[in-house]
mmCIF file with all atom_site columns, C-alpha atoms in Angstrom:
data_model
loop_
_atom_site.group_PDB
_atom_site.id
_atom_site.type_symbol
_atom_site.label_atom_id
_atom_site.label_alt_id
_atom_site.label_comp_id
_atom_site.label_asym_id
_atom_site.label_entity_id
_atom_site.label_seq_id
_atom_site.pdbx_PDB_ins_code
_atom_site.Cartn_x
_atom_site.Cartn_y
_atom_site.Cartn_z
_atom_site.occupancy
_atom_site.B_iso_or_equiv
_atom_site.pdbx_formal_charge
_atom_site.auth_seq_id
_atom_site.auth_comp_id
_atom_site.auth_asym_id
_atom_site.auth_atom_id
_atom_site.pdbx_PDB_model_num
ATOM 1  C CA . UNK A 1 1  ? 16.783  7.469   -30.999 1.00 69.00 ? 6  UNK A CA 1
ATOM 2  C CA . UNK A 1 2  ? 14.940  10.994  -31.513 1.00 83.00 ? 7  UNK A CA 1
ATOM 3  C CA . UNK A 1 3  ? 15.039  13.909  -28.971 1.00 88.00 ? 8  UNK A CA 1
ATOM 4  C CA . UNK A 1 4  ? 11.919  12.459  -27.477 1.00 85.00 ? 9  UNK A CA 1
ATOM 5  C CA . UNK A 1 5  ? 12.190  8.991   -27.006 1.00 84.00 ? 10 UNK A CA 1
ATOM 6  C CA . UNK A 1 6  ? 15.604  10.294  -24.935 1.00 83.00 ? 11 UNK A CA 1
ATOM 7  C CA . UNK A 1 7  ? 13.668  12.520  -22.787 1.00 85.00 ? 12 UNK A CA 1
ATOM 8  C CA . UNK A 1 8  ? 11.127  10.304  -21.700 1.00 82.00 ? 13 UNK A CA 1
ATOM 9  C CA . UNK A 1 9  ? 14.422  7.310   -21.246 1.00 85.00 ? 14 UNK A CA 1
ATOM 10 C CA . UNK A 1 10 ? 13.005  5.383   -18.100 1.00 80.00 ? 15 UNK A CA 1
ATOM 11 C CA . UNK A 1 11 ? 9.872   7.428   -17.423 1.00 82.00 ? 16 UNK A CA 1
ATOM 12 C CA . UNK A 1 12 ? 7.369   4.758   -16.327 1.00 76.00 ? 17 UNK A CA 1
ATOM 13 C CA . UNK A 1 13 ? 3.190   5.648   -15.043 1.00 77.00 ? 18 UNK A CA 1
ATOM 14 C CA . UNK A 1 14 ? 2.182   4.400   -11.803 1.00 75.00 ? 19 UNK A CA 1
ATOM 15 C CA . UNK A 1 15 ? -0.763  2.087   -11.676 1.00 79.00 ? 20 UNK A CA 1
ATOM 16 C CA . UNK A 1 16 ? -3.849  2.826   -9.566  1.00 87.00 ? 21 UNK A CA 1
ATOM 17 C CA . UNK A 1 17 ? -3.984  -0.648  -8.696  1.00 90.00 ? 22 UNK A CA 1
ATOM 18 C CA . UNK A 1 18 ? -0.269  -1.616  -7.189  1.00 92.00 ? 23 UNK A CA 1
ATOM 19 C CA . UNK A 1 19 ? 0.645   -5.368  -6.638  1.00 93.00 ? 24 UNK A CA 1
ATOM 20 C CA . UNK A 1 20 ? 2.476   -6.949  -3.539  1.00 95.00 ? 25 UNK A CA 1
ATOM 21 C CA . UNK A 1 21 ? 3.898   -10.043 -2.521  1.00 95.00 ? 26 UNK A CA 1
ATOM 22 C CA . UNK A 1 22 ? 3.659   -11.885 0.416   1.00 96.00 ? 27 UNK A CA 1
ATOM 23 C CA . UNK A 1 23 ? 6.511   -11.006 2.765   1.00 96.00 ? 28 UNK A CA 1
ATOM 24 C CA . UNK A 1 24 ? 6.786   -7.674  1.568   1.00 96.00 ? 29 UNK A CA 1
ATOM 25 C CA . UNK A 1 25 ? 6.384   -4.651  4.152   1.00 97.00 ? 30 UNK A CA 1
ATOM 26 C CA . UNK A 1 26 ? 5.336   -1.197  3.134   1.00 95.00 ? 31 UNK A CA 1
ATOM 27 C CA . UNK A 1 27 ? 4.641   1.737   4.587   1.00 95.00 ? 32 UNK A CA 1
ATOM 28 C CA . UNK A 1 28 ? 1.147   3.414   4.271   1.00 95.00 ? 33 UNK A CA 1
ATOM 29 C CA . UNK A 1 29 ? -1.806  5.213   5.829   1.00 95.00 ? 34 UNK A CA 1
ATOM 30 C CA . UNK A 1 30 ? -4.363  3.490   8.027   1.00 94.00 ? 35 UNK A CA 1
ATOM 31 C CA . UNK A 1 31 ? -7.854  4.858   5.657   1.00 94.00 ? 36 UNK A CA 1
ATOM 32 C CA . UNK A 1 32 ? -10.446 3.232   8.462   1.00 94.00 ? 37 UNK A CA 1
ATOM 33 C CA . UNK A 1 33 ? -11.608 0.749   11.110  1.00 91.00 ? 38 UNK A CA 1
ATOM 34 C CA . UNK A 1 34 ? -14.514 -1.383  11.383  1.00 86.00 ? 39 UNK A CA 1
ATOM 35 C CA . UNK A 1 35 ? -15.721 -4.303  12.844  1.00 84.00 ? 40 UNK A CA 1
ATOM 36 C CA . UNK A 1 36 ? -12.952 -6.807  10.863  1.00 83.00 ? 41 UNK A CA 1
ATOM 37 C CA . UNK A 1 37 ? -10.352 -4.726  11.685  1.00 91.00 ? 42 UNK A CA 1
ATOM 38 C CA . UNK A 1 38 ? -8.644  -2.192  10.417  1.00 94.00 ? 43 UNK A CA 1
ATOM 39 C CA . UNK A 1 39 ? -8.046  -1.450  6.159   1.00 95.00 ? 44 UNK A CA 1
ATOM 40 C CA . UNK A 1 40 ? -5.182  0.333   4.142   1.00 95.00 ? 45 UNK A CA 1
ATOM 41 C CA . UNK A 1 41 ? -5.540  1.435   0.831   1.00 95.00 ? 46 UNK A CA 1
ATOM 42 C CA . UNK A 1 42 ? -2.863  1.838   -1.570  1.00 93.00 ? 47 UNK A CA 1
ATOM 43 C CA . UNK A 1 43 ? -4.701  2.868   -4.388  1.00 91.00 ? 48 UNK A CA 1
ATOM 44 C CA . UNK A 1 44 ? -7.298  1.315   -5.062  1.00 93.00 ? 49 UNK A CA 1
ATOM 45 C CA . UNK A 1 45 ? -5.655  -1.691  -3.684  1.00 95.00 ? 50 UNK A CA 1
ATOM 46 C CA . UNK A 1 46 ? -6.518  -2.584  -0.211  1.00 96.00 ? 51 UNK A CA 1
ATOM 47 C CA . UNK A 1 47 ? -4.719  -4.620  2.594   1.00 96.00 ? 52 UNK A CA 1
ATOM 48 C CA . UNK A 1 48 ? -7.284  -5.590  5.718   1.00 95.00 ? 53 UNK A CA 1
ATOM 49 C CA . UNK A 1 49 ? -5.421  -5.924  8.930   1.00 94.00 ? 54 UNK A CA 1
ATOM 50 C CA . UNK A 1 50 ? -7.489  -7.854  11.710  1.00 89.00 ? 55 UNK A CA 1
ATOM 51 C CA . UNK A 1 51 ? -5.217  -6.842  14.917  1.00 83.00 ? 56 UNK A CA 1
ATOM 52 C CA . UNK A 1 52 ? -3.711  -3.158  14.519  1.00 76.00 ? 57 UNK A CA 1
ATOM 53 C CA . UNK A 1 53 ? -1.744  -2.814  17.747  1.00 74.00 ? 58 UNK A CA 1
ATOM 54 C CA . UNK A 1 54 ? -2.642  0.161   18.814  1.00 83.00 ? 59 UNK A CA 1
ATOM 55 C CA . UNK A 1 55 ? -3.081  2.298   15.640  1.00 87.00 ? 60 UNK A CA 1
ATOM 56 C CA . UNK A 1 56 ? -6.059  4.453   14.786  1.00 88.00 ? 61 UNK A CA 1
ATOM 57 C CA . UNK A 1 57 ? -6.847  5.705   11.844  1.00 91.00 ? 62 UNK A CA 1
ATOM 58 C CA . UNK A 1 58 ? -4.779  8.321   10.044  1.00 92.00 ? 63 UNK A CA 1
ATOM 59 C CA . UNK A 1 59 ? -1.297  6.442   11.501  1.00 93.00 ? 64 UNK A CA 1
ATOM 60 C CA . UNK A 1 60 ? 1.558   5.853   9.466   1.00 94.00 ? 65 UNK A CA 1
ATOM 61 C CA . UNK A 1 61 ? 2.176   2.124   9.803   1.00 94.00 ? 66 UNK A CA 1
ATOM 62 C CA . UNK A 1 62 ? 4.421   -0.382  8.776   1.00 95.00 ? 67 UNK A CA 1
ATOM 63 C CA . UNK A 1 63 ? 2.689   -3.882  7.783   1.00 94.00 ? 68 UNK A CA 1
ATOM 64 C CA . UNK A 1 64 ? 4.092   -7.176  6.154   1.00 96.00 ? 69 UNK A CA 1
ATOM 65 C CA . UNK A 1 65 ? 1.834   -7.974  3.543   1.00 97.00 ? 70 UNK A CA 1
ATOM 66 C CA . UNK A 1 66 ? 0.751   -12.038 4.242   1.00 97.00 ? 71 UNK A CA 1
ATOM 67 C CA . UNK A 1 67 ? -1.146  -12.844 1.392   1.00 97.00 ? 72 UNK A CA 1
ATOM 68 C CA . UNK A 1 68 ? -1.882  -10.292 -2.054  1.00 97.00 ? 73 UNK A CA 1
ATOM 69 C CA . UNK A 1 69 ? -4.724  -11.633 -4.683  1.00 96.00 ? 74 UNK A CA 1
ATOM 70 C CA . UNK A 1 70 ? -3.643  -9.587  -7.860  1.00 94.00 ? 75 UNK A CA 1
ATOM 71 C CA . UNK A 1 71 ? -6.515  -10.061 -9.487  1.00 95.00 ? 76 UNK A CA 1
ATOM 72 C CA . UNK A 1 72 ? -8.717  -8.489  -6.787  1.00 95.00 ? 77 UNK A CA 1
ATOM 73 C CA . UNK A 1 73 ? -6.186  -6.208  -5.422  1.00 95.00 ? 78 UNK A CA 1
ATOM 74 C CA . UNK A 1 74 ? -7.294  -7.456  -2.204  1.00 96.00 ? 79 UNK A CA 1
ATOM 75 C CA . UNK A 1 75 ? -4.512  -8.259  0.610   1.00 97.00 ? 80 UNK A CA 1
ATOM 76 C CA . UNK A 1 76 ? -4.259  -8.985  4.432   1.00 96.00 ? 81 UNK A CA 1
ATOM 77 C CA . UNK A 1 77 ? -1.801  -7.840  6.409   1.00 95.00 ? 82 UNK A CA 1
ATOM 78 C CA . UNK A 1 78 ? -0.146  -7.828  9.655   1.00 94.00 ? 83 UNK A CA 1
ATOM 79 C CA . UNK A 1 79 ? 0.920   -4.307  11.677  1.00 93.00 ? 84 UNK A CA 1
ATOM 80 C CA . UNK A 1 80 ? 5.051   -4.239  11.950  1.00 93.00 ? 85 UNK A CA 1
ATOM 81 C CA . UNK A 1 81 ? 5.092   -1.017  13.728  1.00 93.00 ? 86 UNK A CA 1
ATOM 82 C CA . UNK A 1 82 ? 2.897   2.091   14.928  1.00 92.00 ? 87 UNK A CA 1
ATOM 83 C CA . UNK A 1 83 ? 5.077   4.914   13.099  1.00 92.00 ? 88 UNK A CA 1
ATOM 84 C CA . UNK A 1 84 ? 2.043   7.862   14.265  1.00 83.00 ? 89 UNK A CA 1
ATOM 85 C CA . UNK A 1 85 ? -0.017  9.860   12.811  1.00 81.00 ? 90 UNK A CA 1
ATOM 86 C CA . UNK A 1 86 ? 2.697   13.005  12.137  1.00 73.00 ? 91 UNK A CA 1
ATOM 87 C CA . UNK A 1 87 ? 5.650   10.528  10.647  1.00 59.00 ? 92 UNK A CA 1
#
């Protein structure tokens, strides 16, 4: 193993387009609100959320992803908790 390939050891590059499966709660920004709802972006990945409980955009949320298409990097969600807009 050369000097290199032990310096980069377990480096890894984040994609722009991140995956999720269904159960699976993150933590993210709401990005805006229309007339569906509200949407979070992750990327360029994007979870729509039709009830947001209270958050406006800008707030830190919590949201169980409910269903993820991969190939679209499109998702829907559903809002866990309100964490604010300074959390």
């Amino acid at each position: 193993m050369s000097r290199l390939d032990k310096l980069l050891a377990g480096w890894t590059f984040r994609t722009a387009t991140p995956t999720f499966e269904p159960g699976e709660v993150i933590t993210a920004y709401i990005s805006e609100r229309n007339g569906d709802g509200l949407t979070v972006r992750i990327g360029d990945s994007v979870i729509r959320v039709e009830d947001g409980e209270g958050a406006a955009v800008e707030d830190k949320v919590r949201l169980k992803v409910t269903s993820f298409d991969a190939t679209n990097h499109v998702g829907t969600g559903d809002v866990v908790e309100v964490l604010g807009p300074d959390a």
